[in-house]
Amino acid sequence: MFFKILLLFFLLVNISSASYKKLRIGKIDDYYKDRISEYELRTIIDEIEYFLEAELNMNIFDYSQLQGKDINIVYVPPSKLEKRIEHHIRKLKQKEKEIKKLQKSFPKKIKDVNKLKKLFTKQNNILNKRMRDLNDYIREVNKKKNVSKSEYNKIQNYVKKQKTKLHIQLKKLKKEQSYVKSVVDKYNKNIRLYNSLIRKHNKYNNELEVMSRNFKKIKGMTFGIKEIRLKTYYKDGKIVKEKNIRNNMNKIDIYGFDSLKELKTILAHEILHLVGIPHINAKNALMNPIIQKNQLEKLSLTREDIINFEKHF
């Protein structure tokens, strides 16, 4: 692709503890009613559960409609910057489509142009040869002396007929030349249009890259409440104060997805947050804060993901 946008998972609070959870489907906003049903979402949750159990050799969550933590599909109106980015993406796709269409047409068009040029050159050479032959004939005739009147008239009629023929052929060739010129002009116009599209595409792409540097789209978020417990007691004649911090994760909100595969990736990531697993900055990892391309193609846990899970669960 000509451009790149960072799509981020986001966690609201720091995670200090992890544990088994029960999940349920909460609210699916009407905005998404044509994109995903409750049945499809339940199927995705079941697929994630099966996947995580197979990868981790343990059950870390179950679906429980009565007691589970909510999974909500929430619509959030796009920001002005996001609208501008979406506008530029549409423009880029349109320009790419037009560029590809022109690129596809060029081989045939240049072939047709070359064929016409070759035919015109051939006809022009034939006409020039005939003109030279006639001129040579006239020069030879002019060298003759004592030409009879009948022979002179015969020569005149011949030259006149040849000139008439040449005039007709020349007129026809000029029409051919005009047609060839129009075809070449049209081809050159398409070349100029192609170059203009390339310039516009590069312009939109550069502007998109600048906007994307300042834009991080949050597609999923796990919410929780931080509980701080203070405990004071005596030990060995001294006052001991203990501070225990626990994060009680209570829901997942999904704000957007481009496909069901992407939704599955985002939801698997957020479910691991819900049970207490934090981000890691490892390439291709499911718990990388930036969506990894390999995870969209096929959901998987990397070695770093498994180490991260074993450390925190």
PDB file of C-alpha atoms in Angstrom:
ATOM      1  CA  MET A   1       0.000   0.000   0.000  1.00  0.00           C
ATOM      2  CA  PHE A   2       0.976   3.615  -0.492  1.00  0.00           C
ATOM      3  CA  PHE A   3      -0.021   4.614   2.987  1.00  0.00           C
ATOM      4  CA  LYS A   4      -0.176   3.311   6.553  1.00  0.00           C
ATOM      5  CA  ILE A   5      -2.442   4.106   9.511  1.00  0.00           C
ATOM      6  CA  LEU A   6      -1.758   2.954  13.045  1.00  0.00           C
ATOM      7  CA  LEU A   7      -4.664   1.026  14.549  1.00  0.00           C
ATOM      8  CA  LEU A   8      -4.275   0.757  18.299  1.00  0.00           C
ATOM      9  CA  PHE A   9      -5.738  -1.420  20.984  1.00  0.00           C
ATOM     10  CA  PHE A  10      -5.979   0.586  24.202  1.00  0.00           C
ATOM     11  CA  LEU A  11      -6.138  -0.384  27.859  1.00  0.00           C
ATOM     12  CA  LEU A  12      -7.649   2.065  30.317  1.00  0.00           C
ATOM     13  CA  VAL A  13      -5.811   0.966  33.446  1.00  0.00           C
ATOM     14  CA  ASN A  14      -2.587  -0.820  34.313  1.00  0.00           C
ATOM     15  CA  ILE A  15      -3.055  -4.487  35.070  1.00  0.00           C
ATOM     16  CA  SER A  16      -1.558  -5.936  38.217  1.00  0.00           C
ATOM     17  CA  SER A  17      -3.556  -9.173  38.533  1.00  0.00           C
ATOM     18  CA  ALA A  18      -5.098 -11.707  36.193  1.00  0.00           C
ATOM     19  CA  SER A  19      -7.828 -14.309  36.598  1.00  0.00           C
ATOM     20  CA  TYR A  20     -10.466 -16.459  34.900  1.00  0.00           C
ATOM     21  CA  LYS A  21     -13.528 -14.511  33.678  1.00  0.00           C
ATOM     22  CA  LYS A  22     -17.024 -15.097  32.387  1.00  0.00           C
ATOM     23  CA  LEU A  23     -18.147 -13.096  29.335  1.00  0.00           C
ATOM     24  CA  ARG A  24     -21.445 -12.253  27.733  1.00  0.00           C
ATOM     25  CA  ILE A  25     -22.712 -10.234  24.774  1.00  0.00           C
ATOM     26  CA  GLY A  26     -23.861  -6.798  25.884  1.00  0.00           C
ATOM     27  CA  LYS A  27     -25.080  -4.138  23.441  1.00  0.00           C
ATOM     28  CA  ILE A  28     -24.583  -4.161  19.672  1.00  0.00           C
ATOM     29  CA  ASP A  29     -25.202  -0.644  18.368  1.00  0.00           C
ATOM     30  CA  ASP A  30     -27.797  -0.295  15.570  1.00  0.00           C
ATOM     31  CA  TYR A  31     -25.050   1.214  13.400  1.00  0.00           C
ATOM     32  CA  TYR A  32     -23.541  -2.288  13.094  1.00  0.00           C
ATOM     33  CA  LYS A  33     -26.785  -4.263  12.648  1.00  0.00           C
ATOM     34  CA  ASP A  34     -26.047  -4.887   8.965  1.00  0.00           C
ATOM     35  CA  ARG A  35     -22.417  -5.812   9.635  1.00  0.00           C
ATOM     36  CA  ILE A  36     -22.678  -8.311  12.475  1.00  0.00           C
ATOM     37  CA  SER A  37     -25.420 -10.239  14.262  1.00  0.00           C
ATOM     38  CA  GLU A  38     -25.454 -11.514  17.848  1.00  0.00           C
ATOM     39  CA  TYR A  39     -25.114 -15.050  16.453  1.00  0.00           C
ATOM     40  CA  GLU A  40     -21.985 -14.100  14.464  1.00  0.00           C
ATOM     41  CA  LEU A  41     -20.476 -12.383  17.522  1.00  0.00           C
ATOM     42  CA  ARG A  42     -21.192 -15.458  19.666  1.00  0.00           C
ATOM     43  CA  THR A  43     -19.527 -17.650  17.011  1.00  0.00           C
ATOM     44  CA  ILE A  44     -16.426 -15.412  17.095  1.00  0.00           C
ATOM     45  CA  ILE A  45     -16.304 -15.605  20.911  1.00  0.00           C
ATOM     46  CA  ASP A  46     -16.543 -19.427  20.732  1.00  0.00           C
ATOM     47  CA  GLU A  47     -13.730 -19.509  18.140  1.00  0.00           C
ATOM     48  CA  ILE A  48     -11.522 -17.335  20.373  1.00  0.00           C
ATOM     49  CA  GLU A  49     -12.248 -19.543  23.406  1.00  0.00           C
ATOM     50  CA  TYR A  50     -11.334 -22.675  21.459  1.00  0.00           C
ATOM     51  CA  PHE A  51      -8.189 -21.000  20.073  1.00  0.00           C
ATOM     52  CA  LEU A  52      -6.927 -19.780  23.477  1.00  0.00           C
ATOM     53  CA  GLU A  53      -7.612 -23.120  25.171  1.00  0.00           C
ATOM     54  CA  ALA A  54      -5.650 -24.927  22.438  1.00  0.00           C
ATOM     55  CA  GLU A  55      -2.747 -22.460  22.631  1.00  0.00           C
ATOM     56  CA  LEU A  56      -2.558 -22.132  26.438  1.00  0.00           C
ATOM     57  CA  ASN A  57      -3.760 -25.617  27.496  1.00  0.00           C
ATOM     58  CA  MET A  58      -6.225 -24.104  29.952  1.00  0.00           C
ATOM     59  CA  ASN A  59      -9.617 -22.436  30.038  1.00  0.00           C
ATOM     60  CA  ILE A  60      -9.265 -18.728  30.837  1.00  0.00           C
ATOM     61  CA  PHE A  61     -12.840 -17.604  30.090  1.00  0.00           C
ATOM     62  CA  ASP A  62     -16.329 -18.959  29.408  1.00  0.00           C
ATOM     63  CA  TYR A  63     -19.443 -17.528  27.807  1.00  0.00           C
ATOM     64  CA  SER A  64     -22.168 -16.903  30.404  1.00  0.00           C
ATOM     65  CA  GLN A  65     -25.041 -14.655  29.345  1.00  0.00           C
ATOM     66  CA  LEU A  66     -26.325 -14.272  32.917  1.00  0.00           C
ATOM     67  CA  GLN A  67     -23.185 -13.391  34.902  1.00  0.00           C
ATOM     68  CA  GLY A  68     -20.524 -12.467  32.347  1.00  0.00           C
ATOM     69  CA  LYS A  69     -18.583  -9.271  31.691  1.00  0.00           C
ATOM     70  CA  ASP A  70     -20.165  -7.332  28.830  1.00  0.00           C
ATOM     71  CA  ILE A  71     -18.778  -7.256  25.302  1.00  0.00           C
ATOM     72  CA  ASN A  72     -20.278  -4.202  23.572  1.00  0.00           C
ATOM     73  CA  ILE A  73     -20.061  -3.139  19.918  1.00  0.00           C
ATOM     74  CA  VAL A  74     -20.287   0.633  20.221  1.00  0.00           C
ATOM     75  CA  TYR A  75     -20.574   3.291  17.513  1.00  0.00           C
ATOM     76  CA  VAL A  76     -18.413   6.376  17.995  1.00  0.00           C
ATOM     77  CA  PRO A  77     -18.774   9.199  15.408  1.00  0.00           C
ATOM     78  CA  PRO A  78     -15.493   9.809  13.539  1.00  0.00           C
ATOM     79  CA  SER A  79     -13.422  12.885  14.404  1.00  0.00           C
ATOM     80  CA  LYS A  80     -12.699  15.637  11.845  1.00  0.00           C
ATOM     81  CA  LEU A  81      -9.193  14.276  11.352  1.00  0.00           C
ATOM     82  CA  GLU A  82     -10.538  10.763  10.820  1.00  0.00           C
ATOM     83  CA  LYS A  83     -13.044  12.111   8.269  1.00  0.00           C
ATOM     84  CA  ARG A  84     -10.214  13.856   6.423  1.00  0.00           C
ATOM     85  CA  ILE A  85      -8.185  10.648   6.454  1.00  0.00           C
ATOM     86  CA  GLU A  86     -11.151   8.646   5.154  1.00  0.00           C
ATOM     87  CA  HIS A  87     -11.689  11.277   2.438  1.00  0.00           C
ATOM     88  CA  HIS A  88      -8.029  11.009   1.388  1.00  0.00           C
ATOM     89  CA  ILE A  89      -8.197   7.210   1.386  1.00  0.00           C
ATOM     90  CA  ARG A  90     -11.233   7.342  -0.917  1.00  0.00           C
ATOM     91  CA  LYS A  91      -9.405   9.785  -3.195  1.00  0.00           C
ATOM     92  CA  LEU A  92      -6.313   7.576  -3.214  1.00  0.00           C
ATOM     93  CA  LYS A  93      -8.334   4.486  -4.110  1.00  0.00           C
ATOM     94  CA  GLN A  94     -10.095   6.394  -6.896  1.00  0.00           C
ATOM     95  CA  LYS A  95      -6.787   7.659  -8.308  1.00  0.00           C
ATOM     96  CA  GLU A  96      -5.274   4.167  -8.066  1.00  0.00           C
ATOM     97  CA  LYS A  97      -8.272   2.780  -9.967  1.00  0.00           C
ATOM     98  CA  GLU A  98      -7.904   5.404 -12.713  1.00  0.00           C
ATOM     99  CA  ILE A  99      -4.138   4.869 -12.903  1.00  0.00           C
ATOM    100  CA  LYS A 100      -4.520   1.091 -13.239  1.00  0.00           C
ATOM    101  CA  LYS A 101      -7.171   1.536 -15.936  1.00  0.00           C
ATOM    102  CA  LEU A 102      -4.849   3.776 -17.961  1.00  0.00           C
ATOM    103  CA  GLN A 103      -1.878   1.472 -17.388  1.00  0.00           C
ATOM    104  CA  LYS A 104      -3.928  -1.430 -18.687  1.00  0.00           C
ATOM    105  CA  SER A 105      -4.893   0.474 -21.850  1.00  0.00           C
ATOM    106  CA  PHE A 106      -1.381   1.719 -22.748  1.00  0.00           C
ATOM    107  CA  PRO A 107       0.071  -1.467 -24.341  1.00  0.00           C
ATOM    108  CA  LYS A 108      -2.782  -1.749 -26.878  1.00  0.00           C
ATOM    109  CA  LYS A 109      -2.855   2.000 -27.557  1.00  0.00           C
ATOM    110  CA  ILE A 110       0.885   2.242 -28.242  1.00  0.00           C
ATOM    111  CA  LYS A 111       0.635  -0.850 -30.428  1.00  0.00           C
ATOM    112  CA  ASP A 112      -2.171   0.806 -32.444  1.00  0.00           C
ATOM    113  CA  VAL A 113      -0.201   4.065 -32.698  1.00  0.00           C
ATOM    114  CA  ASN A 114       2.917   2.289 -33.944  1.00  0.00           C
ATOM    115  CA  LYS A 115       0.868   0.286 -36.442  1.00  0.00           C
ATOM    116  CA  LEU A 116      -0.721   3.462 -37.846  1.00  0.00           C
ATOM    117  CA  LYS A 117       2.652   5.240 -37.994  1.00  0.00           C
ATOM    118  CA  LYS A 118       4.191   2.305 -39.824  1.00  0.00           C
ATOM    119  CA  LEU A 119       1.304   2.173 -42.342  1.00  0.00           C
ATOM    120  CA  PHE A 120       1.444   5.931 -42.891  1.00  0.00           C
ATOM    121  CA  THR A 121       5.230   5.839 -43.399  1.00  0.00           C
ATOM    122  CA  LYS A 122       4.831   3.045 -45.946  1.00  0.00           C
ATOM    123  CA  GLN A 123       2.137   4.937 -47.901  1.00  0.00           C
ATOM    124  CA  ASN A 124       4.156   8.147 -47.728  1.00  0.00           C
ATOM    125  CA  ASN A 125       7.247   6.390 -49.089  1.00  0.00           C
ATOM    126  CA  ILE A 126       5.215   4.918 -51.962  1.00  0.00           C
ATOM    127  CA  LEU A 127       3.806   8.332 -52.838  1.00  0.00           C
ATOM    128  CA  ASN A 128       7.238   9.968 -52.666  1.00  0.00           C
ATOM    129  CA  LYS A 129       8.647   7.287 -54.946  1.00  0.00           C
ATOM    130  CA  ARG A 130       5.897   7.850 -57.502  1.00  0.00           C
ATOM    131  CA  MET A 131       6.543  11.587 -57.395  1.00  0.00           C
ATOM    132  CA  ARG A 132      10.239  11.027 -57.924  1.00  0.00           C
ATOM    133  CA  ASP A 133       9.519   8.634 -60.804  1.00  0.00           C
ATOM    134  CA  LEU A 134       7.265  11.218 -62.462  1.00  0.00           C
ATOM    135  CA  ASN A 135       9.865  13.944 -62.009  1.00  0.00           C
ATOM    136  CA  ASP A 136      12.524  11.659 -63.468  1.00  0.00           C
ATOM    137  CA  TYR A 137      10.243  10.941 -66.434  1.00  0.00           C
ATOM    138  CA  ILE A 138       9.652  14.669 -67.029  1.00  0.00           C
ATOM    139  CA  ARG A 139      13.405  15.382 -66.869  1.00  0.00           C
ATOM    140  CA  GLU A 140      14.083  12.641 -69.390  1.00  0.00           C
ATOM    141  CA  VAL A 141      11.337  13.937 -71.682  1.00  0.00           C
ATOM    142  CA  ASN A 142      12.739  17.471 -71.484  1.00  0.00           C
ATOM    143  CA  LYS A 143      16.069  16.179 -72.735  1.00  0.00           C
ATOM    144  CA  LYS A 144      14.468  14.968 -75.922  1.00  0.00           C
ATOM    145  CA  LYS A 145      14.637  17.121 -79.048  1.00  0.00           C
ATOM    146  CA  ASN A 146      12.402  17.303 -82.083  1.00  0.00           C
ATOM    147  CA  VAL A 147       9.369  15.756 -80.359  1.00  0.00           C
ATOM    148  CA  SER A 148       6.361  15.504 -82.654  1.00  0.00           C
ATOM    149  CA  LYS A 149       3.149  17.263 -81.736  1.00  0.00           C
ATOM    150  CA  SER A 150       1.240  14.002 -81.268  1.00  0.00           C
ATOM    151  CA  GLU A 151       4.000  12.615 -79.038  1.00  0.00           C
ATOM    152  CA  TYR A 152       4.110  15.890 -77.091  1.00  0.00           C
ATOM    153  CA  ASN A 153       0.332  15.752 -76.549  1.00  0.00           C
ATOM    154  CA  LYS A 154       0.653  12.146 -75.478  1.00  0.00           C
ATOM    155  CA  ILE A 155       3.340  13.096 -72.948  1.00  0.00           C
ATOM    156  CA  GLN A 156       1.258  15.985 -71.666  1.00  0.00           C
ATOM    157  CA  ASN A 157      -1.780  13.782 -71.165  1.00  0.00           C
ATOM    158  CA  TYR A 158       0.276  11.154 -69.363  1.00  0.00           C
ATOM    159  CA  VAL A 159       1.880  13.718 -67.034  1.00  0.00           C
ATOM    160  CA  LYS A 160      -1.508  15.300 -66.353  1.00  0.00           C
ATOM    161  CA  LYS A 161      -3.071  11.945 -65.487  1.00  0.00           C
ATOM    162  CA  GLN A 162      -0.157  11.050 -63.206  1.00  0.00           C
ATOM    163  CA  LYS A 163      -0.339  14.407 -61.461  1.00  0.00           C
ATOM    164  CA  THR A 164      -4.081  13.944 -60.931  1.00  0.00           C
ATOM    165  CA  LYS A 165      -3.462  10.496 -59.431  1.00  0.00           C
ATOM    166  CA  LEU A 166      -0.687  11.846 -57.230  1.00  0.00           C
ATOM    167  CA  HIS A 167      -2.906  14.713 -56.101  1.00  0.00           C
ATOM    168  CA  ILE A 168      -5.680  12.283 -55.121  1.00  0.00           C
ATOM    169  CA  GLN A 169      -3.182  10.042 -53.292  1.00  0.00           C
ATOM    170  CA  LEU A 170      -1.635  13.065 -51.569  1.00  0.00           C
ATOM    171  CA  LYS A 171      -5.045  14.273 -50.439  1.00  0.00           C
ATOM    172  CA  LYS A 172      -5.845  10.806 -49.102  1.00  0.00           C
ATOM    173  CA  LEU A 173      -2.481  10.618 -47.357  1.00  0.00           C
ATOM    174  CA  LYS A 174      -3.079  13.986 -45.678  1.00  0.00           C
ATOM    175  CA  LYS A 175      -6.332  12.625 -44.274  1.00  0.00           C
ATOM    176  CA  GLU A 176      -4.429   9.593 -43.012  1.00  0.00           C
ATOM    177  CA  GLN A 177      -1.830  11.913 -41.515  1.00  0.00           C
ATOM    178  CA  SER A 178      -4.562  13.907 -39.789  1.00  0.00           C
ATOM    179  CA  TYR A 179      -6.060  10.691 -38.368  1.00  0.00           C
ATOM    180  CA  VAL A 180      -2.680   9.416 -37.177  1.00  0.00           C
ATOM    181  CA  LYS A 181      -2.032  12.802 -35.539  1.00  0.00           C
ATOM    182  CA  SER A 182      -5.402  12.650 -33.716  1.00  0.00           C
ATOM    183  CA  VAL A 183      -4.627   9.126 -32.438  1.00  0.00           C
ATOM    184  CA  VAL A 184      -1.141  10.195 -31.296  1.00  0.00           C
ATOM    185  CA  ASP A 185      -2.562  13.351 -29.675  1.00  0.00           C
ATOM    186  CA  LYS A 186      -5.130  11.246 -27.835  1.00  0.00           C
ATOM    187  CA  TYR A 187      -2.416   8.878 -26.651  1.00  0.00           C
ATOM    188  CA  ASN A 188      -0.247  11.793 -25.487  1.00  0.00           C
ATOM    189  CA  LYS A 189      -3.277  13.275 -23.733  1.00  0.00           C
ATOM    190  CA  ASN A 190      -3.687   9.999 -21.833  1.00  0.00           C
ATOM    191  CA  ILE A 191       0.007  10.094 -20.943  1.00  0.00           C
ATOM    192  CA  ARG A 192      -0.418  13.633 -19.574  1.00  0.00           C
ATOM    193  CA  LEU A 193      -3.520  12.524 -17.684  1.00  0.00           C
ATOM    194  CA  TYR A 194      -1.590   9.555 -16.292  1.00  0.00           C
ATOM    195  CA  ASN A 195       1.241  11.824 -15.092  1.00  0.00           C
ATOM    196  CA  SER A 196      -1.304  14.214 -13.577  1.00  0.00           C
ATOM    197  CA  LEU A 197      -2.990  11.321 -11.726  1.00  0.00           C
ATOM    198  CA  ILE A 198       0.393  10.153 -10.427  1.00  0.00           C
ATOM    199  CA  ARG A 199       1.130  13.671  -9.124  1.00  0.00           C
ATOM    200  CA  LYS A 200      -2.294  13.914  -7.460  1.00  0.00           C
ATOM    201  CA  HIS A 201      -1.919  10.422  -6.001  1.00  0.00           C
ATOM    202  CA  ASN A 202       1.471  11.331  -4.532  1.00  0.00           C
ATOM    203  CA  LYS A 203       0.010  14.580  -3.166  1.00  0.00           C
ATOM    204  CA  TYR A 204      -2.865  12.765  -1.418  1.00  0.00           C
ATOM    205  CA  ASN A 205      -0.477  10.074  -0.199  1.00  0.00           C
ATOM    206  CA  ASN A 206       1.949  12.619   1.306  1.00  0.00           C
ATOM    207  CA  GLU A 207      -0.906  14.505   3.002  1.00  0.00           C
ATOM    208  CA  LEU A 208      -2.292  11.214   4.320  1.00  0.00           C
ATOM    209  CA  GLU A 209       1.078  10.234   5.781  1.00  0.00           C
ATOM    210  CA  VAL A 210       1.320  13.593   7.596  1.00  0.00           C
ATOM    211  CA  MET A 211      -2.209  13.229   9.023  1.00  0.00           C
ATOM    212  CA  SER A 212      -1.622   9.591   9.984  1.00  0.00           C
ATOM    213  CA  ARG A 213       1.408  10.506  12.105  1.00  0.00           C
ATOM    214  CA  ASN A 214      -0.942  12.490  14.356  1.00  0.00           C
ATOM    215  CA  PHE A 215      -3.752   9.942  14.330  1.00  0.00           C
ATOM    216  CA  LYS A 216      -4.168   6.816  16.406  1.00  0.00           C
ATOM    217  CA  LYS A 217      -7.468   5.045  15.944  1.00  0.00           C
ATOM    218  CA  ILE A 218      -8.688   3.164  19.001  1.00  0.00           C
ATOM    219  CA  LYS A 219     -10.690   0.130  17.905  1.00  0.00           C
ATOM    220  CA  GLY A 220     -11.092  -1.608  21.245  1.00  0.00           C
ATOM    221  CA  MET A 221     -10.905  -0.768  24.948  1.00  0.00           C
ATOM    222  CA  THR A 222     -11.078  -2.756  28.174  1.00  0.00           C
ATOM    223  CA  PHE A 223     -12.511  -0.924  31.187  1.00  0.00           C
ATOM    224  CA  GLY A 224     -11.918  -1.621  34.847  1.00  0.00           C
ATOM    225  CA  ILE A 225     -11.928  -0.202  38.339  1.00  0.00           C
ATOM    226  CA  LYS A 226      -8.751   0.138  40.363  1.00  0.00           C
ATOM    227  CA  GLU A 227      -9.239  -1.104  43.921  1.00  0.00           C
ATOM    228  CA  ILE A 228      -6.687  -0.074  46.557  1.00  0.00           C
ATOM    229  CA  ARG A 229      -6.759  -1.981  49.828  1.00  0.00           C
ATOM    230  CA  LEU A 230      -4.757  -0.747  52.814  1.00  0.00           C
ATOM    231  CA  LYS A 231      -3.952  -3.124  55.651  1.00  0.00           C
ATOM    232  CA  THR A 232      -2.248  -2.171  58.902  1.00  0.00           C
ATOM    233  CA  TYR A 233      -1.078  -4.679  61.521  1.00  0.00           C
ATOM    234  CA  TYR A 234       1.597  -5.256  64.160  1.00  0.00           C
ATOM    235  CA  LYS A 235       4.454  -7.615  63.558  1.00  0.00           C
ATOM    236  CA  ASP A 236       7.404  -8.099  65.888  1.00  0.00           C
ATOM    237  CA  GLY A 237       6.323  -5.014  67.829  1.00  0.00           C
ATOM    238  CA  LYS A 238       6.275  -2.830  64.729  1.00  0.00           C
ATOM    239  CA  ILE A 239       3.445  -1.310  62.729  1.00  0.00           C
ATOM    240  CA  VAL A 240       3.321  -2.765  59.211  1.00  0.00           C
ATOM    241  CA  LYS A 241       1.302  -1.144  56.433  1.00  0.00           C
ATOM    242  CA  GLU A 242       0.462  -3.088  53.291  1.00  0.00           C
ATOM    243  CA  LYS A 243      -0.992  -1.718  50.090  1.00  0.00           C
ATOM    244  CA  ASN A 244      -2.736  -4.098  47.692  1.00  0.00           C
ATOM    245  CA  ILE A 245      -3.778  -2.825  44.253  1.00  0.00           C
ATOM    246  CA  ARG A 246      -6.248  -4.835  42.188  1.00  0.00           C
ATOM    247  CA  ASN A 247      -7.814  -3.981  38.873  1.00  0.00           C
ATOM    248  CA  ASN A 248     -11.300  -5.384  38.413  1.00  0.00           C
ATOM    249  CA  MET A 249     -11.861  -5.437  34.641  1.00  0.00           C
ATOM    250  CA  ASN A 250     -15.582  -5.342  33.951  1.00  0.00           C
ATOM    251  CA  LYS A 251     -16.312  -4.762  30.249  1.00  0.00           C
ATOM    252  CA  ILE A 252     -14.989  -4.607  26.695  1.00  0.00           C
ATOM    253  CA  ASP A 253     -16.060  -1.971  24.165  1.00  0.00           C
ATOM    254  CA  ILE A 254     -15.311  -2.456  20.469  1.00  0.00           C
ATOM    255  CA  TYR A 255     -15.456   0.812  18.497  1.00  0.00           C
ATOM    256  CA  GLY A 256     -14.944  -0.337  14.947  1.00  0.00           C
ATOM    257  CA  PHE A 257     -13.739  -3.073  12.622  1.00  0.00           C
ATOM    258  CA  ASP A 258     -13.170  -3.364   8.894  1.00  0.00           C
ATOM    259  CA  SER A 259     -13.928  -7.083   8.699  1.00  0.00           C
ATOM    260  CA  LEU A 260     -14.994  -9.994  10.893  1.00  0.00           C
ATOM    261  CA  LYS A 261     -11.355 -11.186  10.857  1.00  0.00           C
ATOM    262  CA  GLU A 262     -10.258  -7.845  12.280  1.00  0.00           C
ATOM    263  CA  LEU A 263     -13.051  -7.965  14.879  1.00  0.00           C
ATOM    264  CA  LYS A 264     -11.871 -11.431  15.936  1.00  0.00           C
ATOM    265  CA  THR A 265      -8.293 -10.147  16.350  1.00  0.00           C
ATOM    266  CA  ILE A 266      -9.355  -7.056  18.326  1.00  0.00           C
ATOM    267  CA  LEU A 267     -11.702  -9.062  20.565  1.00  0.00           C
ATOM    268  CA  ALA A 268      -9.103 -11.773  21.298  1.00  0.00           C
ATOM    269  CA  HIS A 269      -6.648  -9.018  22.283  1.00  0.00           C
ATOM    270  CA  GLU A 270      -9.202  -7.312  24.555  1.00  0.00           C
ATOM    271  CA  ILE A 271     -10.306 -10.600  26.158  1.00  0.00           C
ATOM    272  CA  LEU A 272      -6.704 -11.230  27.176  1.00  0.00           C
ATOM    273  CA  HIS A 273      -6.692  -7.720  28.679  1.00  0.00           C
ATOM    274  CA  LEU A 274      -9.911  -8.560  30.515  1.00  0.00           C
ATOM    275  CA  VAL A 275      -8.357 -11.618  32.166  1.00  0.00           C
ATOM    276  CA  GLY A 276      -5.314  -9.520  33.105  1.00  0.00           C
ATOM    277  CA  ILE A 277      -2.707  -9.771  30.349  1.00  0.00           C
ATOM    278  CA  PRO A 278      -0.858  -6.512  29.501  1.00  0.00           C
ATOM    279  CA  HIS A 279       0.628  -5.207  26.238  1.00  0.00           C
ATOM    280  CA  ILE A 280       4.038  -6.296  24.959  1.00  0.00           C
ATOM    281  CA  ASN A 281       6.167  -4.574  22.328  1.00  0.00           C
ATOM    282  CA  ALA A 282       6.914  -7.705  20.321  1.00  0.00           C
ATOM    283  CA  LYS A 283       6.571  -7.916  16.544  1.00  0.00           C
ATOM    284  CA  ASN A 284       3.702 -10.135  15.310  1.00  0.00           C
ATOM    285  CA  ALA A 285       2.410 -10.639  18.864  1.00  0.00           C
ATOM    286  CA  LEU A 286      -1.317 -10.640  19.554  1.00  0.00           C
ATOM    287  CA  MET A 287      -0.706  -8.384  22.574  1.00  0.00           C
ATOM    288  CA  ASN A 288       1.278  -5.814  20.610  1.00  0.00           C
ATOM    289  CA  PRO A 289      -0.662  -2.498  20.992  1.00  0.00           C
ATOM    290  CA  ILE A 290      -0.648  -2.111  17.190  1.00  0.00           C
ATOM    291  CA  ILE A 291      -2.668  -4.610  15.166  1.00  0.00           C
ATOM    292  CA  GLN A 292      -0.233  -6.963  13.446  1.00  0.00           C
ATOM    293  CA  LYS A 293      -0.902  -8.035   9.855  1.00  0.00           C
ATOM    294  CA  ASN A 294      -0.187 -11.710  10.570  1.00  0.00           C
ATOM    295  CA  GLN A 295      -2.874 -11.711  13.291  1.00  0.00           C
ATOM    296  CA  LEU A 296      -5.459 -10.491  10.764  1.00  0.00           C
ATOM    297  CA  GLU A 297      -4.502 -13.302   8.406  1.00  0.00           C
ATOM    298  CA  LYS A 298      -4.517 -15.990  11.109  1.00  0.00           C
ATOM    299  CA  LEU A 299      -4.992 -15.576  14.855  1.00  0.00           C
ATOM    300  CA  SER A 300      -1.997 -16.964  16.789  1.00  0.00           C
ATOM    301  CA  LEU A 301       0.045 -16.599  19.967  1.00  0.00           C
ATOM    302  CA  THR A 302       3.740 -15.933  19.572  1.00  0.00           C
ATOM    303  CA  ARG A 303       6.396 -17.183  21.975  1.00  0.00           C
ATOM    304  CA  GLU A 304       6.449 -13.686  23.517  1.00  0.00           C
ATOM    305  CA  ASP A 305       2.636 -13.808  23.989  1.00  0.00           C
ATOM    306  CA  ILE A 306       2.879 -17.109  25.860  1.00  0.00           C
ATOM    307  CA  ILE A 307       5.729 -15.852  28.090  1.00  0.00           C
ATOM    308  CA  ASN A 308       3.661 -12.724  28.795  1.00  0.00           C
ATOM    309  CA  PHE A 309       0.629 -14.856  29.691  1.00  0.00           C
ATOM    310  CA  GLU A 310       2.604 -17.192  31.981  1.00  0.00           C
ATOM    311  CA  LYS A 311       4.121 -14.193  33.741  1.00  0.00           C
ATOM    312  CA  HIS A 312       0.800 -12.475  34.515  1.00  0.00           C
ATOM    313  CA  PHE A 313      -1.908 -15.161  34.730  1.00  0.00           C
TER     314      PHE A 313
END
